[in-house]
Amino acid sequence: MPKPDIAALPRHIAIIMDGNGRWAEQQGKPRIMGHRAGVESVQDIVRAARELGIGVLTLYAFSTENWKRPPLEVQALMGLLKTFLESELTTMVRNNVSLRCIGQKDRIPQEVRKVMDRVIQETAGNTGLILNLALSYGGRSEITQAVQAIARKCVDGVLSPETIDQAVLEQHLYTAGLPDPDLLIRTGGETRLSNFLLWQASYAELYFTEILWPDFRKQDLLTAILDFQKRQRRFGKTGKQAEQTHDH
Ligand code: FPP
């Protein structure tokens, strides 16, 4: 198996972790067992991303739409997140990983939020991989809250409408300060964005795989990165222009 070019790694990888429910169904198990198995993939992929030297790994753990799932499944997912955060804290500290979360924080149950805030705080000084969890996240609601915040600043006289540009909008997104994803992976066979990083993924290379999330492992991540490295990113320019420059 060829190895990825370490000098041309994606700085930011974002993943839609889909297929947990189907994985469980295939094995005649309840859906929640699929989510539980999915946590093992999360641990494996976080380790792989860290070892490779990826800057940011964003994982879509819970969408704004996921609140519509049966209450027991929602409860179980929140429980898994809490346990994951509690048990990973020491590993994250030891491995120089810092945690960030994007999404509607106020909708996260208080006991999960408390653990989340503690891990964020205790890992804030770490300079290695940024593990960015998207929780109660939706791209449209993210853009909407950014517009509201900007409008409020205009009303308060802090900002004037003429000075609003893309950079200002980006500063009001949950991802402020993070680079845009270069590579966006979706497991589980669907080829949709499902309201994930709508603004930030404008120029991301999209990679879809049939592999269900609980089966997705380091080797599959490397395959996705190799595929990414074969593509030429043009950012709207001609192929020749893009070869001469790397910025957009
Ligand atoms: C989609 O599979 C997956 C989710 C809605 C949740 C993802 C959560 C985890 C992997 C575990 C917890 C996360 C962390 C970061 C510890 P699906 O249920 O939609 O699968 P299906 O399409 O086969 O039904």
GROMACS .gro file of C-alpha atoms and ligand atoms in nm:
model
  272
    1MET     CA    1   0.000   0.000   0.000
    2PRO     CA    2   0.153   0.336  -0.101
    3LYS     CA    3   0.204   0.589   0.175
    4PRO     CA    4   0.062   0.945   0.171
    5ASP     CA    5   0.303   1.229   0.097
    6ILE     CA    6   0.366   1.377   0.441
    7ALA     CA    7   0.454   1.714   0.285
    8ALA     CA    8   0.111   1.746   0.121
    9LEU     CA    9  -0.129   1.636   0.393
   10PRO     CA   10  -0.469   1.799   0.428
   11ARG     CA   11  -0.447   2.053   0.712
   12HIS     CA   12  -0.807   1.996   0.811
   13ILE     CA   13  -1.007   1.675   0.762
   14ALA     CA   14  -1.381   1.674   0.830
   15ILE     CA   15  -1.581   1.352   0.856
   16ILE     CA   16  -1.951   1.269   0.836
   17MET     CA   17  -1.957   0.947   1.036
   18ASP     CA   18  -2.253   0.768   0.879
   19GLY     CA   19  -2.371   0.408   0.887
   20ASN     CA   20  -2.374   0.316   1.256
   21GLY     CA   21  -2.742   0.216   1.249
   22ARG     CA   22  -2.704  -0.001   0.939
   23TRP     CA   23  -2.391  -0.166   1.079
   24ALA     CA   24  -2.590  -0.269   1.388
   25GLU     CA   25  -2.891  -0.383   1.183
   26GLN     CA   26  -2.667  -0.601   0.967
   27GLN     CA   27  -2.559  -0.778   1.281
   28GLY     CA   28  -2.909  -0.805   1.423
   29LYS     CA   29  -2.818  -0.568   1.706
   30PRO     CA   30  -2.995  -0.255   1.838
   31ARG     CA   31  -2.889   0.072   1.668
   32ILE     CA   32  -2.713   0.195   1.978
   33MET     CA   33  -2.463  -0.091   1.948
   34GLY     CA   34  -2.364   0.065   1.615
   35HIS     CA   35  -2.296   0.398   1.783
   36ARG     CA   36  -2.096   0.221   2.052
   37ALA     CA   37  -1.886   0.048   1.787
   38GLY     CA   38  -1.855   0.388   1.617
   39VAL     CA   39  -1.676   0.526   1.921
   40GLU     CA   40  -1.394   0.275   1.857
   41SER     CA   41  -1.358   0.412   1.504
   42VAL     CA   42  -1.345   0.764   1.652
   43GLN     CA   43  -1.061   0.659   1.882
   44ASP     CA   44  -0.871   0.490   1.599
   45ILE     CA   45  -0.912   0.783   1.358
   46VAL     CA   46  -0.817   1.044   1.620
   47ARG     CA   47  -0.500   0.846   1.693
   48ALA     CA   48  -0.421   0.811   1.322
   49ALA     CA   49  -0.477   1.182   1.254
   50ARG     CA   50  -0.254   1.274   1.547
   51GLU     CA   51   0.024   1.039   1.439
   52LEU     CA   52   0.012   1.169   1.083
   53GLY     CA   53   0.035   1.529   1.200
   54ILE     CA   54  -0.305   1.651   1.077
   55GLY     CA   55  -0.386   1.997   1.215
   56VAL     CA   56  -0.763   1.975   1.262
   57LEU     CA   57  -1.004   1.681   1.263
   58THR     CA   58  -1.372   1.775   1.266
   59LEU     CA   59  -1.618   1.495   1.340
   60TYR     CA   60  -1.992   1.529   1.283
   61ALA     CA   61  -2.111   1.361   1.603
   62PHE     CA   62  -2.465   1.501   1.626
   63SER     CA   63  -2.661   1.722   1.388
   64THR     CA   64  -2.939   1.971   1.462
   65GLU     CA   65  -3.167   1.723   1.282
   66ASN     CA   66  -3.058   1.432   1.505
   67TRP     CA   67  -3.273   1.574   1.789
   68LYS     CA   68  -3.569   1.426   1.597
   69ARG     CA   69  -3.447   1.070   1.658
   70PRO     CA   70  -3.622   0.854   1.921
   71PRO     CA   71  -3.550   0.998   2.269
   72LEU     CA   72  -3.379   0.680   2.381
   73GLU     CA   73  -3.131   0.695   2.091
   74VAL     CA   74  -3.062   1.064   2.159
   75GLN     CA   75  -3.008   0.985   2.526
   76ALA     CA   76  -2.775   0.698   2.443
   77LEU     CA   77  -2.570   0.914   2.204
   78MET     CA   78  -2.535   1.187   2.467
   79GLY     CA   79  -2.428   0.921   2.718
   80LEU     CA   80  -2.165   0.788   2.477
   81LEU     CA   81  -2.031   1.138   2.421
   82LYS     CA   82  -2.003   1.205   2.791
   83THR     CA   83  -1.824   0.875   2.856
   84PHE     CA   84  -1.595   0.936   2.559
   85LEU     CA   85  -1.497   1.283   2.681
   86GLU     CA   86  -1.442   1.163   3.038
   87SER     CA   87  -1.231   0.867   2.935
   88GLU     CA   88  -1.028   1.050   2.669
   89LEU     CA   89  -0.924   1.349   2.879
   90THR     CA   90  -0.599   1.197   3.007
   91THR     CA   91  -0.511   1.057   2.663
   92MET     CA   92  -0.572   1.396   2.506
   93VAL     CA   93  -0.359   1.574   2.763
   94ARG     CA   94  -0.080   1.318   2.722
   95ASN     CA   95  -0.090   1.343   2.342
   96ASN     CA   96  -0.105   1.722   2.315
   97VAL     CA   97  -0.456   1.713   2.159
   98SER     CA   98  -0.694   2.003   2.220
   99LEU     CA   99  -1.072   1.975   2.209
  100ARG     CA  100  -1.305   2.223   2.043
  101CYS     CA  101  -1.679   2.192   1.992
  102ILE     CA  102  -1.896   2.359   1.731
  103GLY     CA  103  -2.274   2.375   1.737
  104GLN     CA  104  -2.567   2.488   1.949
  105LYS     CA  105  -2.403   2.455   2.287
  106ASP     CA  106  -2.714   2.556   2.480
  107ARG     CA  107  -2.904   2.251   2.351
  108ILE     CA  108  -2.650   2.002   2.486
  109PRO     CA  109  -2.762   1.845   2.817
  110GLN     CA  110  -2.596   2.014   3.111
  111GLU     CA  111  -2.409   1.706   3.237
  112VAL     CA  112  -2.248   1.658   2.893
  113ARG     CA  113  -2.174   2.030   2.861
  114LYS     CA  114  -1.998   2.031   3.196
  115VAL     CA  115  -1.758   1.754   3.093
  116MET     CA  116  -1.714   1.913   2.752
  117ASP     CA  117  -1.621   2.250   2.905
  118ARG     CA  118  -1.376   2.085   3.144
  119VAL     CA  119  -1.199   1.898   2.863
  120ILE     CA  120  -1.190   2.212   2.647
  121GLN     CA  121  -1.041   2.409   2.934
  122GLU     CA  122  -0.785   2.146   3.034
  123THR     CA  123  -0.664   2.090   2.679
  124ALA     CA  124  -0.674   2.454   2.566
  125GLY     CA  125  -0.297   2.497   2.587
  126ASN     CA  126  -0.218   2.191   2.376
  127THR     CA  127  -0.054   2.259   2.042
  128GLY     CA  128  -0.099   1.930   1.852
  129LEU     CA  129  -0.411   1.798   1.681
  130ILE     CA  130  -0.730   2.000   1.728
  131LEU     CA  131  -1.018   1.756   1.773
  132ASN     CA  132  -1.325   1.953   1.676
  133LEU     CA  133  -1.656   1.787   1.760
  134ALA     CA  134  -1.967   1.907   1.581
  135LEU     CA  135  -2.250   1.866   1.835
  136SER     CA  136  -2.603   1.983   1.770
  137TYR     CA  137  -2.441   2.132   1.462
  138GLY     CA  138  -2.611   2.250   1.144
  139GLY     CA  139  -2.453   2.463   0.873
  140ARG     CA  140  -2.763   2.673   0.812
  141SER     CA  141  -2.817   2.745   1.180
  142GLU     CA  142  -2.447   2.834   1.213
  143ILE     CA  143  -2.470   3.088   0.930
  144THR     CA  144  -2.799   3.223   1.071
  145GLN     CA  145  -2.652   3.284   1.416
  146ALA     CA  146  -2.349   3.453   1.256
  147VAL     CA  147  -2.579   3.688   1.064
  148GLN     CA  148  -2.772   3.763   1.383
  149ALA     CA  149  -2.451   3.844   1.572
  150ILE     CA  150  -2.333   4.070   1.288
  151ALA     CA  151  -2.672   4.245   1.268
  152ARG     CA  152  -2.663   4.307   1.641
  153LYS     CA  153  -2.320   4.469   1.608
  154CYS     CA  154  -2.453   4.690   1.328
  155VAL     CA  155  -2.747   4.799   1.542
  156ASP     CA  156  -2.507   4.869   1.829
  157GLY     CA  157  -2.286   5.074   1.598
  158VAL     CA  158  -1.985   4.843   1.640
  159LEU     CA  159  -1.995   4.742   1.273
  160SER     CA  160  -2.119   4.916   0.962
  161PRO     CA  161  -2.284   4.713   0.681
  162GLU     CA  162  -2.025   4.833   0.426
  163THR     CA  163  -1.741   4.668   0.617
  164ILE     CA  164  -1.904   4.325   0.622
  165ASP     CA  165  -1.701   4.094   0.401
  166GLN     CA  166  -1.628   3.722   0.393
  167ALA     CA  167  -1.363   3.755   0.662
  168VAL     CA  168  -1.613   3.921   0.899
  169LEU     CA  169  -1.865   3.644   0.837
  170GLU     CA  170  -1.599   3.379   0.900
  171GLN     CA  171  -1.509   3.543   1.230
  172HIS     CA  172  -1.867   3.488   1.346
  173LEU     CA  173  -1.889   3.120   1.251
  174TYR     CA  174  -1.829   2.851   1.514
  175THR     CA  175  -1.509   2.764   1.327
  176ALA     CA  176  -1.354   3.112   1.363
  177GLY     CA  177  -0.976   3.081   1.357
  178LEU     CA  178  -0.969   2.731   1.207
  179PRO     CA  179  -0.860   2.663   0.849
  180ASP     CA  180  -1.131   2.542   0.608
  181PRO     CA  181  -1.145   2.165   0.559
  182ASP     CA  182  -0.933   2.047   0.267
  183LEU     CA  183  -1.079   1.698   0.268
  184LEU     CA  184  -1.434   1.605   0.362
  185ILE     CA  185  -1.508   1.234   0.405
  186ARG     CA  186  -1.849   1.073   0.430
  187THR     CA  187  -1.879   0.707   0.521
  188GLY     CA  188  -2.187   0.489   0.481
  189GLY     CA  189  -2.252   0.520   0.108
  190GLU     CA  190  -2.465   0.838   0.092
  191THR     CA  191  -2.336   1.124  -0.122
  192ARG     CA  192  -2.482   1.425   0.058
  193LEU     CA  193  -2.346   1.710   0.273
  194SER     CA  194  -2.638   1.692   0.518
  195ASN     CA  195  -2.600   2.050   0.641
  196PHE     CA  196  -2.233   1.999   0.740
  197LEU     CA  197  -1.986   2.290   0.717
  198LEU     CA  198  -2.180   2.451   0.431
  199TRP     CA  199  -1.970   2.767   0.424
  200GLN     CA  200  -1.636   2.610   0.512
  201ALA     CA  201  -1.652   2.318   0.266
  202SER     CA  202  -1.677   2.542  -0.043
  203TYR     CA  203  -1.343   2.420  -0.178
  204ALA     CA  204  -1.307   2.093   0.012
  205GLU     CA  205  -1.231   1.778  -0.182
  206LEU     CA  206  -1.520   1.541  -0.120
  207TYR     CA  207  -1.457   1.172  -0.062
  208PHE     CA  208  -1.739   0.922  -0.031
  209THR     CA  209  -1.701   0.561   0.074
  210GLU     CA  210  -1.943   0.272   0.115
  211ILE     CA  211  -1.764   0.164   0.433
  212LEU     CA  212  -1.992   0.197   0.737
  213TRP     CA  213  -1.845   0.416   1.013
  214PRO     CA  214  -1.789   0.135   1.267
  215ASP     CA  215  -1.572  -0.040   1.005
  216PHE     CA  216  -1.373   0.272   0.911
  217ARG     CA  217  -1.014   0.250   1.033
  218LYS     CA  218  -0.671   0.412   0.989
  219GLN     CA  219  -0.608   0.226   0.662
  220ASP     CA  220  -0.931   0.369   0.517
  221LEU     CA  221  -0.827   0.718   0.625
  222LEU     CA  222  -0.493   0.670   0.447
  223THR     CA  223  -0.679   0.557   0.132
  224ALA     CA  224  -0.888   0.876   0.144
  225ILE     CA  225  -0.577   1.091   0.191
  226LEU     CA  226  -0.403   0.919  -0.103
  227ASP     CA  227  -0.709   0.988  -0.319
  228PHE     CA  228  -0.700   1.353  -0.204
  229GLN     CA  229  -0.333   1.379  -0.298
  230LYS     CA  230  -0.404   1.258  -0.652
  231ARG     CA  231  -0.643   1.545  -0.717
  232GLN     CA  232  -0.544   1.887  -0.838
  233ARG     CA  233  -0.700   2.170  -0.641
  234ARG     CA  234  -0.758   2.464  -0.871
  235PHE     CA  235  -0.967   2.705  -0.659
  236GLY     CA  236  -1.137   2.833  -0.976
  237LYS     CA  237  -0.813   2.882  -1.168
  238THR     CA  238  -0.694   2.697  -1.477
  239GLY     CA  239  -0.485   2.386  -1.423
  240LYS     CA  240  -0.173   2.569  -1.538
  241GLN     CA  241  -0.230   2.867  -1.308
  242ALA     CA  242  -0.296   2.635  -1.014
  243GLU     CA  243   0.034   2.457  -1.074
  244GLN     CA  244   0.218   2.788  -1.040
  245THR     CA  245   0.054   2.892  -0.714
  246HIS     CA  246  -0.093   2.719  -0.414
  247ASP     CA  247  -0.306   2.995  -0.265
  248HIS     CA  248  -0.664   3.088  -0.347
  249FPP     C1  249  -2.475   0.835   1.188
  249FPP     O1  250  -2.510   0.698   1.178
  249FPP     C2  251  -2.405   0.861   1.312
  249FPP     C3  252  -2.451   0.940   1.412
  249FPP     C4  253  -2.581   1.011   1.405
  249FPP     C5  254  -2.376   0.960   1.536
  249FPP     C6  255  -2.228   0.949   1.531
  249FPP     C7  256  -2.180   0.920   1.667
  249FPP     C8  257  -2.078   0.839   1.701
  249FPP     C9  258  -1.986   0.778   1.604
  249FPP    C10  259  -2.049   0.803   1.845
  249FPP    C11  260  -2.028   0.917   1.938
  249FPP    C12  261  -1.931   1.018   1.891
  249FPP    C13  262  -1.816   1.052   1.952
  249FPP    C14  263  -1.735   1.164   1.898
  249FPP    C15  264  -1.766   0.983   2.071
  249FPP     P1  265  -2.662   0.662   1.158
  249FPP     O2  266  -2.719   0.625   1.290
  249FPP     O3  267  -2.733   0.769   1.085
  249FPP     O4  268  -2.649   0.534   1.066
  249FPP     P2  269  -2.752   0.484   0.957
  249FPP     O5  270  -2.751   0.586   0.847
  249FPP     O6  271  -2.696   0.353   0.916
  249FPP     O7  272  -2.885   0.472   1.026
   0.00000   0.00000   0.00000
